[in-house]
XYZ file of C-alpha atoms in Angstrom:
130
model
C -98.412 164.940 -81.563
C -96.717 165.832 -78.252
C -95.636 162.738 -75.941
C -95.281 164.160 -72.239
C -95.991 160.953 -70.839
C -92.328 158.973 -71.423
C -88.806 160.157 -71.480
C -85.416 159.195 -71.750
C -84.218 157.051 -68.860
C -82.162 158.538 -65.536
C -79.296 156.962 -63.622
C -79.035 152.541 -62.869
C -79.746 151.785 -59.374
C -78.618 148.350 -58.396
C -80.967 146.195 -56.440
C -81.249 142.674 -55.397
C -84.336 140.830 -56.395
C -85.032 136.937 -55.151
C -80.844 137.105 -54.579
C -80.136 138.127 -58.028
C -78.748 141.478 -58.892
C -80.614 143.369 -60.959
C -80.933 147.045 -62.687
C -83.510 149.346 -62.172
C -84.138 152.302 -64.100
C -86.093 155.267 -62.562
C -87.490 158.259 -64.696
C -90.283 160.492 -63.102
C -92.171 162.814 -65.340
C -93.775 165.914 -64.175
C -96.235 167.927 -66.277
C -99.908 169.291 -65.607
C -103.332 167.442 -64.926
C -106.934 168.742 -63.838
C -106.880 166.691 -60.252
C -110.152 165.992 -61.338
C -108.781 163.992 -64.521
C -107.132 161.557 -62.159
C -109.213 158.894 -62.807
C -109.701 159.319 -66.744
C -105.937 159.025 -66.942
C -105.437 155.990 -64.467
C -108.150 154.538 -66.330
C -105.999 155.380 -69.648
C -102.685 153.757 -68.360
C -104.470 150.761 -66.234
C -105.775 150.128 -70.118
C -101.964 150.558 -71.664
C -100.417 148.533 -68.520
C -102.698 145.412 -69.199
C -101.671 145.165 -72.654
C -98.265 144.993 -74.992
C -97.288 148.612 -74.421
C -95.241 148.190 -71.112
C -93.293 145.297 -71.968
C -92.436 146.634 -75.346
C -90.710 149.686 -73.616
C -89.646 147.476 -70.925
C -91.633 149.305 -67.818
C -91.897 146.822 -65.104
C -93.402 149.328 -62.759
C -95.470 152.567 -62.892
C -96.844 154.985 -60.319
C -99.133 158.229 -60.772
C -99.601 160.780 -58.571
C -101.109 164.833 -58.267
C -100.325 167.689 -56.534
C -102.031 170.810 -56.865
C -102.600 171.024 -60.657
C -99.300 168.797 -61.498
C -98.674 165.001 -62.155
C -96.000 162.947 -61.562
C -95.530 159.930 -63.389
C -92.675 157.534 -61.998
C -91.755 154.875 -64.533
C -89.266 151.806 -63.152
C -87.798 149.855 -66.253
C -85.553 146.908 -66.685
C -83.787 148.461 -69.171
C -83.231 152.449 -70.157
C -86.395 153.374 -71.721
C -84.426 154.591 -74.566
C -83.955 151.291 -76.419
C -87.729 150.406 -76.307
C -89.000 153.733 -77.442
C -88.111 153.559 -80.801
C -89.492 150.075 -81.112
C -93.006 151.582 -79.010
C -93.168 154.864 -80.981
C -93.982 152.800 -83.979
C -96.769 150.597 -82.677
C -100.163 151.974 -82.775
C -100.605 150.783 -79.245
C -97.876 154.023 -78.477
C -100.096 156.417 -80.668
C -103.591 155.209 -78.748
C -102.184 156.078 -75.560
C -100.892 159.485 -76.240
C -103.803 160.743 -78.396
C -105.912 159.858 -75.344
C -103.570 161.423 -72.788
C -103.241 164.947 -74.696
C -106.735 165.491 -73.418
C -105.704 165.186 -69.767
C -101.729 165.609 -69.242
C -99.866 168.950 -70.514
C -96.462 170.538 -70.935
C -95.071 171.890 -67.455
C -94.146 174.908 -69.318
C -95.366 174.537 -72.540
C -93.239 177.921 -74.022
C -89.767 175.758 -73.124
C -91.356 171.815 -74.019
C -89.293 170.837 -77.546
C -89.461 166.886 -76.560
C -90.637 163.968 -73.871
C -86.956 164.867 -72.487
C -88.316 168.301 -71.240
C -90.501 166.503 -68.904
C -87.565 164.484 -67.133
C -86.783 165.693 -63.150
C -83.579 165.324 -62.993
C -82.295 163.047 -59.243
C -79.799 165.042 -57.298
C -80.159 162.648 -54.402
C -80.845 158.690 -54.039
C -80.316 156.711 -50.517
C -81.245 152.833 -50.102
C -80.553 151.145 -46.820
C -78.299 148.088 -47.652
C-alpha cells in the first residue's frame, strides 16, 4: 500500500507560543485529487484528526487545499514527523486512513513515486515578522 499522505519532516521554525519558545515542524505534501473528491477526503482526515492518529505522529495542525487537479496537504508537528511514523505505521488507525485515501489522493508523478518522501516540496524560502 502506497502512503502519499505523510512524509518525512522539513526544516524547525522557532516560534513563541503563550511566551514560551517552541518548535514547529512544517511538511507540505503535494500529489493529485479529483477537486470534486474534496469533501470525501476532508471528511476522511476530519475522521483521523478527531481520533488517536494525530497525536500519535505528533501533528498539532493540518491544512488541505486544491488547485487544478493537485492537493496540498500542509502538516505542522511538534516534533519531526519521523519519530511518530514508525510508532503510527503500526497502528491500524494508520492503515484505515490510507486504504481510504488511495481512492482519492495519487502520486504527483507516479513513474518517479518510490516512498511518502517523494511527495515532500522542498522550502527554499521562509520569512516571519518578529
Amino acid at each position: 500500500m502506497r502512503s502519499p499522505n505523510i512524509v518525512l519532516p522539513a526544516k524547525n521554525i522557532g516560534i513563541s507560543l503563550q511566551g514560551r519558545a517552541a518548535r514547529v515542524e512544517r511538511t507540505l505534501i503535494v500529489a493529485r485529487m479529483n477537486p470534486d473528491s474534496a469533501e470525501s477526503v476532508a471528511g476522511i482526515f476530519g475522521e483521523s484528526d478527531a481520533g488517536e492518529l494525530p497525536a500519535t505522529v505528533g501533528v498539532t495542525a493540518r491544512s488541505l487545499f486544491s488547485y487544478q487537479g493537485l492537493y496540498f496537504h500542509l502538516i505542522e508537528a511538534e516534533r519531526p514527523l519521523a519519530e511518530g511514523l514508525a510508532e503510527a505505521r503500526k497502528s491500524p488507525l494508520w492503515t484505515d486512513i490510507n486504504t481510504k485515501l488511495d481512492e482519492f489522493i495519487t502520486p504527483y508523478d507516479p513513474r518517479t513515486w518510490r516512498g511518502p518522501a517523494d511527495a515532500m516540496a522542498h522550502r527554499f524560502y521562509s520569512w516571519r515578522a518578529v
